[in-house]
Amino acid sequence: MIKKLFIATLFTFTSSHLIAAAYPTINPVPGGIATIDLGSEFKPSTKVYFQKKRVLIKRDENNAWQALVGLPLKIKPGNHKVTIVKNNGTKSIRTFAVADKDYETRHITIKNKRMVSPTKKDIDRHYKEKPLIVAALKKWSDNNNVQTDFTSPVKGRFSSIFGLKRIYNNQKRIRRHTGLDIAAPQGTSITSPAKGTVIRTGSYFFTGNTVFIDHGQGLITMYCHLNKTDVKAGQQLEQGQKIGTVGMTGRVSGPHLHWVVSLNNTKVDPKLFLNLNDTKK
Ligand SMILES: [Zn+2]
């Protein structure tokens, strides 16, 4: 069964990757993306839900409708379900398989104690800011043409991968890295990876100067630790448009972009949206 699942995964990956180079790359593992072919069941008014969260629907390269499901890092490998709700209220269930993935563990030593164990004041500030961040990542906007082939927001080295298990100063707790870090000098331009609308900008304890972009149907991107922000809430963006510059605001040890991609309010691997041959410069 496990072997079969692996082969099926490999086949899906290779076929979508080589034949049409469609993005995101489908990789149904924790932190990855599953695809459900909606076929004849689909009507424009149909809604698809995974774990009660609405899911993005788009046409694939063959013009067939599919649902793209963001899978949490904590999801258990095995079979999972989406619920398809038609306009008249009829529900149907579709099953899909999630394979396992091993993520690397890294031990990190940080000398600045406040960065590992924030003070009570820091934590109080974080709890005031958290609802704004949660609301931005939860946003749903209807959009029939969501752009999912991204360009890299910064040209630079991936200094910390998505999903990494990080243990700080030998503390017991494992923290997962839920974004992709791209290292670049302070002041390097950050650009929007796709068409979208700025949801909000702000300055937060952990993430520093931050920008949230809504690309439609629950596909949200977040940019952290900016030196300068060049956009405002409500602003429409084109792919490649500058949104700010790389900095080291918030809880960081050096200049880099911490980039988050969220699909159905679930943080997934940003690399799945990139043509990696384009980013090697
Ligand atoms: Zn990061």
GROMACS .gro file of C-alpha atoms and ligand atoms in nm:
model
  282
    1MET     CA    1   0.000   0.000   0.000
    2ILE     CA    2   0.277   0.237   0.097
    3LYS     CA    3   0.476   0.144  -0.211
    4LYS     CA    4   0.173   0.202  -0.434
    5LEU     CA    5   0.114   0.542  -0.277
    6PHE     CA    6   0.473   0.636  -0.339
    7ILE     CA    7   0.459   0.538  -0.705
    8ALA     CA    8   0.130   0.722  -0.751
    9THR     CA    9   0.280   1.034  -0.593
   10LEU     CA   10   0.588   1.012  -0.809
   11PHE     CA   11   0.378   0.974  -1.120
   12THR     CA   12   0.153   1.273  -1.040
   13PHE     CA   13   0.459   1.481  -0.964
   14THR     CA   14   0.646   1.386  -1.280
   15SER     CA   15   0.352   1.415  -1.514
   16SER     CA   16   0.239   1.757  -1.393
   17HIS     CA   17   0.597   1.877  -1.380
   18LEU     CA   18   0.735   1.762  -1.712
   19ILE     CA   19   0.440   1.776  -1.948
   20ALA     CA   20   0.282   2.107  -1.867
   21ALA     CA   21   0.502   2.266  -1.599
   22ALA     CA   22   0.192   2.377  -1.414
   23TYR     CA   23   0.224   2.546  -1.077
   24PRO     CA   24   0.188   2.486  -0.795
   25THR     CA   25   0.373   2.155  -0.811
   26ILE     CA   26   0.143   1.891  -0.665
   27ASN     CA   27   0.305   1.705  -0.377
   28PRO     CA   28   0.049   1.554  -0.135
   29VAL     CA   29   0.266   1.541   0.179
   30PRO     CA   30   0.247   1.738   0.507
   31GLY     CA   31   0.316   2.102   0.413
   32GLY     CA   32   0.245   2.024   0.048
   33ILE     CA   33  -0.056   2.045  -0.185
   34ALA     CA   34  -0.306   1.781  -0.299
   35THR     CA   35  -0.518   1.811  -0.609
   36ILE     CA   36  -0.872   1.675  -0.653
   37ASP     CA   37  -1.011   1.648  -1.005
   38LEU     CA   38  -1.366   1.777  -0.982
   39GLY     CA   39  -1.475   1.642  -1.318
   40SER     CA   40  -1.845   1.629  -1.394
   41GLU     CA   41  -1.941   1.722  -1.038
   42PHE     CA   42  -1.823   2.076  -1.087
   43LYS     CA   43  -2.053   2.373  -1.140
   44PRO     CA   44  -1.934   2.731  -1.098
   45SER     CA   45  -2.138   2.760  -0.777
   46THR     CA   46  -1.985   2.445  -0.622
   47LYS     CA   47  -1.783   2.491  -0.304
   48VAL     CA   48  -1.512   2.256  -0.180
   49TYR     CA   49  -1.409   2.230   0.187
   50PHE     CA   50  -1.116   2.063   0.362
   51GLN     CA   51  -1.129   2.051   0.744
   52LYS     CA   52  -1.417   2.305   0.720
   53LYS     CA   53  -1.198   2.553   0.531
   54ARG     CA   54  -1.293   2.655   0.179
   55VAL     CA   55  -1.051   2.536  -0.089
   56LEU     CA   56  -0.918   2.703  -0.405
   57ILE     CA   57  -1.063   2.580  -0.736
   58LYS     CA   58  -0.905   2.644  -1.072
   59ARG     CA   59  -0.879   2.504  -1.421
   60ASP     CA   60  -0.571   2.292  -1.490
   61GLU     CA   61  -0.361   2.300  -1.808
   62ASN     CA   62  -0.621   2.074  -1.980
   63ASN     CA   63  -0.900   2.315  -1.886
   64ALA     CA   64  -1.047   2.067  -1.634
   65TRP     CA   65  -1.154   2.195  -1.292
   66GLN     CA   66  -0.952   2.092  -0.992
   67ALA     CA   67  -0.936   2.176  -0.623
   68LEU     CA   68  -0.596   2.261  -0.474
   69VAL     CA   69  -0.578   2.163  -0.107
   70GLY     CA   70  -0.310   2.305   0.123
   71LEU     CA   71  -0.200   2.032   0.368
   72PRO     CA   72  -0.090   2.125   0.723
   73LEU     CA   73   0.256   2.018   0.845
   74LYS     CA   74   0.074   1.828   1.122
   75ILE     CA   75  -0.147   1.619   0.892
   76LYS     CA   76  -0.118   1.238   0.934
   77PRO     CA   77  -0.022   1.038   0.624
   78GLY     CA   78  -0.311   0.828   0.491
   79ASN     CA   79  -0.651   0.898   0.342
   80HIS     CA   80  -0.823   1.235   0.387
   81LYS     CA   81  -1.149   1.385   0.263
   82VAL     CA   82  -1.282   1.695   0.098
   83THR     CA   83  -1.651   1.784   0.101
   84ILE     CA   84  -1.807   1.913  -0.219
   85VAL     CA   85  -2.119   2.125  -0.163
   86LYS     CA   86  -2.346   2.197  -0.459
   87ASN     CA   87  -2.564   2.504  -0.491
   88ASN     CA   88  -2.874   2.306  -0.388
   89GLY     CA   89  -2.699   2.196  -0.067
   90THR     CA   90  -2.621   1.835  -0.171
   91LYS     CA   91  -2.293   1.718  -0.032
   92SER     CA   92  -2.052   1.458  -0.163
   93ILE     CA   93  -1.721   1.335  -0.024
   94ARG     CA   94  -1.400   1.272  -0.215
   95THR     CA   95  -1.099   1.092  -0.072
   96PHE     CA   96  -0.734   1.160  -0.144
   97ALA     CA   97  -0.408   1.013  -0.014
   98VAL     CA   98  -0.137   1.196   0.177
   99ALA     CA   99   0.214   1.046   0.179
  100ASP     CA  100   0.472   1.097   0.455
  101LYS     CA  101   0.766   1.335   0.437
  102ASP     CA  102   1.074   1.356   0.657
  103TYR     CA  103   1.182   1.709   0.736
  104GLU     CA  104   1.531   1.793   0.851
  105THR     CA  105   1.606   1.892   1.214
  106ARG     CA  106   1.846   2.171   1.299
  107HIS     CA  107   1.984   2.278   1.637
  108ILE     CA  108   2.019   2.654   1.662
  109THR     CA  109   2.207   2.850   1.929
  110ILE     CA  110   2.102   3.210   1.982
  111LYS     CA  111   2.290   3.434   2.224
  112ASN     CA  112   2.023   3.705   2.254
  113LYS     CA  113   1.799   3.547   2.521
  114ARG     CA  114   1.508   3.776   2.442
  115MET     CA  115   1.487   3.623   2.095
  116VAL     CA  116   1.450   3.272   2.236
  117SER     CA  117   1.238   3.353   2.540
  118PRO     CA  118   1.055   3.684   2.487
  119THR     CA  119   0.968   3.898   2.791
  120LYS     CA  120   0.610   3.925   2.923
  121LYS     CA  121   0.581   4.264   2.755
  122ASP     CA  122   0.688   4.110   2.422
  123ILE     CA  123   0.432   3.831   2.461
  124ASP     CA  124   0.154   4.078   2.553
  125ARG     CA  125   0.236   4.275   2.241
  126HIS     CA  126   0.232   3.957   2.032
  127TYR     CA  127  -0.114   3.858   2.163
  128LYS     CA  128  -0.250   4.200   2.067
  129GLU     CA  129  -0.108   4.166   1.716
  130LYS     CA  130  -0.194   3.801   1.656
  131PRO     CA  131  -0.565   3.847   1.565
  132LEU     CA  132  -0.466   4.087   1.284
  133ILE     CA  133  -0.225   3.830   1.139
  134VAL     CA  134  -0.480   3.546   1.180
  135ALA     CA  135  -0.750   3.752   1.006
  136ALA     CA  136  -0.522   3.838   0.713
  137LEU     CA  137  -0.428   3.472   0.655
  138LYS     CA  138  -0.797   3.368   0.676
  139LYS     CA  139  -0.918   3.610   0.411
  140TRP     CA  140  -1.131   3.470   0.127
  141SER     CA  141  -1.201   3.667  -0.190
  142ASP     CA  142  -1.372   3.531  -0.500
  143ASN     CA  143  -1.146   3.534  -0.803
  144ASN     CA  144  -1.197   3.322  -1.115
  145ASN     CA  145  -0.843   3.359  -1.234
  146VAL     CA  146  -0.601   3.304  -0.946
  147GLN     CA  147  -0.240   3.328  -1.061
  148THR     CA  148  -0.048   3.030  -0.916
  149ASP     CA  149   0.274   3.038  -1.122
  150PHE     CA  150   0.483   3.262  -0.899
  151THR     CA  151   0.808   3.446  -0.955
  152SER     CA  152   1.055   3.452  -0.665
  153PRO     CA  153   0.997   3.766  -0.451
  154VAL     CA  154   1.373   3.806  -0.395
  155LYS     CA  155   1.669   3.681  -0.593
  156GLY     CA  156   1.886   3.512  -0.334
  157ARG     CA  157   1.990   3.195  -0.159
  158PHE     CA  158   1.728   2.987   0.026
  159SER     CA  159   1.887   3.005   0.371
  160SER     CA  160   1.623   2.809   0.563
  161ILE     CA  161   1.376   2.574   0.404
  162PHE     CA  162   1.005   2.535   0.478
  163GLY     CA  163   0.913   2.267   0.732
  164LEU     CA  164   1.254   2.255   0.903
  165LYS     CA  165   1.234   2.132   1.264
  166ARG     CA  166   1.423   2.383   1.475
  167ILE     CA  167   1.541   2.332   1.831
  168TYR     CA  168   1.662   2.653   1.995
  169ASN     CA  169   1.937   2.642   2.261
  170ASN     CA  170   1.868   2.276   2.337
  171GLN     CA  171   1.516   2.352   2.464
  172LYS     CA  172   1.284   2.052   2.438
  173ARG     CA  173   1.026   2.219   2.216
  174ILE     CA  174   1.052   2.170   1.840
  175ARG     CA  175   0.942   2.469   1.636
  176ARG     CA  176   0.856   2.420   1.272
  177HIS     CA  177   0.972   2.674   1.018
  178THR     CA  178   0.652   2.761   0.835
  179GLY     CA  179   0.804   2.985   0.569
  180LEU     CA  180   1.095   2.997   0.326
  181ASP     CA  181   1.391   3.222   0.414
  182ILE     CA  182   1.569   3.397   0.130
  183ALA     CA  183   1.894   3.566   0.232
  184ALA     CA  184   1.980   3.894   0.060
  185PRO     CA  185   2.151   4.220   0.164
  186GLN     CA  186   1.943   4.485   0.341
  187GLY     CA  187   1.775   4.705   0.081
  188THR     CA  188   1.731   4.433  -0.186
  189SER     CA  189   1.396   4.470  -0.368
  190ILE     CA  190   1.109   4.241  -0.278
  191THR     CA  191   0.851   4.193  -0.555
  192SER     CA  192   0.500   4.048  -0.564
  193PRO     CA  193   0.521   3.689  -0.694
  194ALA     CA  194   0.182   3.716  -0.870
  195LYS     CA  195  -0.117   3.944  -0.926
  196GLY     CA  196  -0.289   4.037  -0.602
  197THR     CA  197  -0.421   4.299  -0.362
  198VAL     CA  198  -0.246   4.419  -0.046
  199ILE     CA  199  -0.457   4.310   0.254
  200ARG     CA  200  -0.263   4.497   0.520
  201THR     CA  201   0.082   4.617   0.619
  202GLY     CA  202   0.210   4.660   0.974
  203SER     CA  203   0.490   4.625   1.223
  204TYR     CA  204   0.473   4.324   1.457
  205PHE     CA  205   0.691   4.187   1.737
  206PHE     CA  206   0.799   3.862   1.572
  207THR     CA  207   0.773   3.942   1.201
  208GLY     CA  208   0.877   4.309   1.200
  209ASN     CA  209   0.756   4.518   0.905
  210THR     CA  210   0.514   4.287   0.728
  211VAL     CA  211   0.305   4.287   0.409
  212PHE     CA  212   0.010   4.052   0.335
  213ILE     CA  213  -0.107   3.997  -0.025
  214ASP     CA  214  -0.437   3.836  -0.126
  215HIS     CA  215  -0.408   3.646  -0.458
  216GLY     CA  216  -0.770   3.522  -0.442
  217GLN     CA  217  -0.964   3.219  -0.312
  218GLY     CA  218  -0.762   3.184   0.008
  219LEU     CA  219  -0.418   3.204  -0.153
  220ILE     CA  220  -0.236   3.457   0.068
  221THR     CA  221   0.134   3.548   0.081
  222MET     CA  222   0.315   3.718   0.370
  223TYR     CA  223   0.651   3.903   0.369
  224CYS     CA  224   0.838   3.955   0.698
  225HIS     CA  225   1.129   4.158   0.844
  226LEU     CA  226   1.113   4.427   0.573
  227ASN     CA  227   1.340   4.729   0.594
  228LYS     CA  228   1.098   4.948   0.399
  229THR     CA  229   0.738   4.890   0.285
  230ASP     CA  230   0.640   5.048  -0.050
  231VAL     CA  231   0.271   4.950  -0.065
  232LYS     CA  232  -0.057   5.027   0.116
  233ALA     CA  233  -0.364   4.823   0.210
  234GLY     CA  234  -0.606   4.794  -0.084
  235GLN     CA  235  -0.338   4.847  -0.348
  236GLN     CA  236  -0.361   4.627  -0.660
  237LEU     CA  237  -0.035   4.457  -0.758
  238GLU     CA  238   0.098   4.307  -1.078
  239GLN     CA  239   0.340   4.014  -1.085
  240GLY     CA  240   0.693   4.149  -1.028
  241GLN     CA  241   0.581   4.484  -0.877
  242LYS     CA  242   0.803   4.608  -0.593
  243ILE     CA  243   0.645   4.588  -0.246
  244GLY     CA  244   0.943   4.682  -0.028
  245THR     CA  245   1.300   4.593   0.061
  246VAL     CA  246   1.477   4.320   0.258
  247GLY     CA  247   1.558   4.413   0.617
  248MET     CA  248   1.600   4.271   0.966
  249THR     CA  249   1.306   4.416   1.160
  250GLY     CA  250   1.133   4.193   1.419
  251ARG     CA  251   1.284   3.879   1.569
  252VAL     CA  252   1.578   3.804   1.338
  253SER     CA  253   1.953   3.758   1.349
  254GLY     CA  254   2.036   3.888   1.002
  255PRO     CA  255   1.878   4.041   0.690
  256HIS     CA  256   1.651   3.803   0.499
  257LEU     CA  257   1.299   3.766   0.371
  258HIS     CA  258   1.081   3.519   0.562
  259TRP     CA  259   0.819   3.434   0.300
  260VAL     CA  260   0.493   3.260   0.388
  261VAL     CA  261   0.245   3.109   0.141
  262SER     CA  262  -0.094   3.016   0.284
  263LEU     CA  263  -0.358   2.812   0.101
  264ASN     CA  264  -0.696   2.743   0.270
  265ASN     CA  265  -0.551   2.913   0.579
  266THR     CA  266  -0.272   2.653   0.588
  267LYS     CA  267   0.096   2.738   0.551
  268VAL     CA  268   0.249   2.537   0.266
  269ASP     CA  269   0.591   2.516   0.102
  270PRO     CA  270   0.641   2.836  -0.105
  271LYS     CA  271   0.883   2.651  -0.336
  272LEU     CA  272   0.589   2.457  -0.483
  273PHE     CA  273   0.476   2.779  -0.656
  274LEU     CA  274   0.816   2.851  -0.812
  275ASN     CA  275   0.993   2.737  -1.124
  276LEU     CA  276   1.318   2.654  -0.945
  277ASN     CA  277   1.519   2.683  -1.267
  278ASP     CA  278   1.425   3.052  -1.270
  279THR     CA  279   1.541   3.122  -0.914
  280LYS     CA  280   1.897   2.994  -0.961
  281LYS     CA  281   2.067   3.313  -1.061
  282ZN      ZN  282   1.202   3.223   0.836
   0.00000   0.00000   0.00000
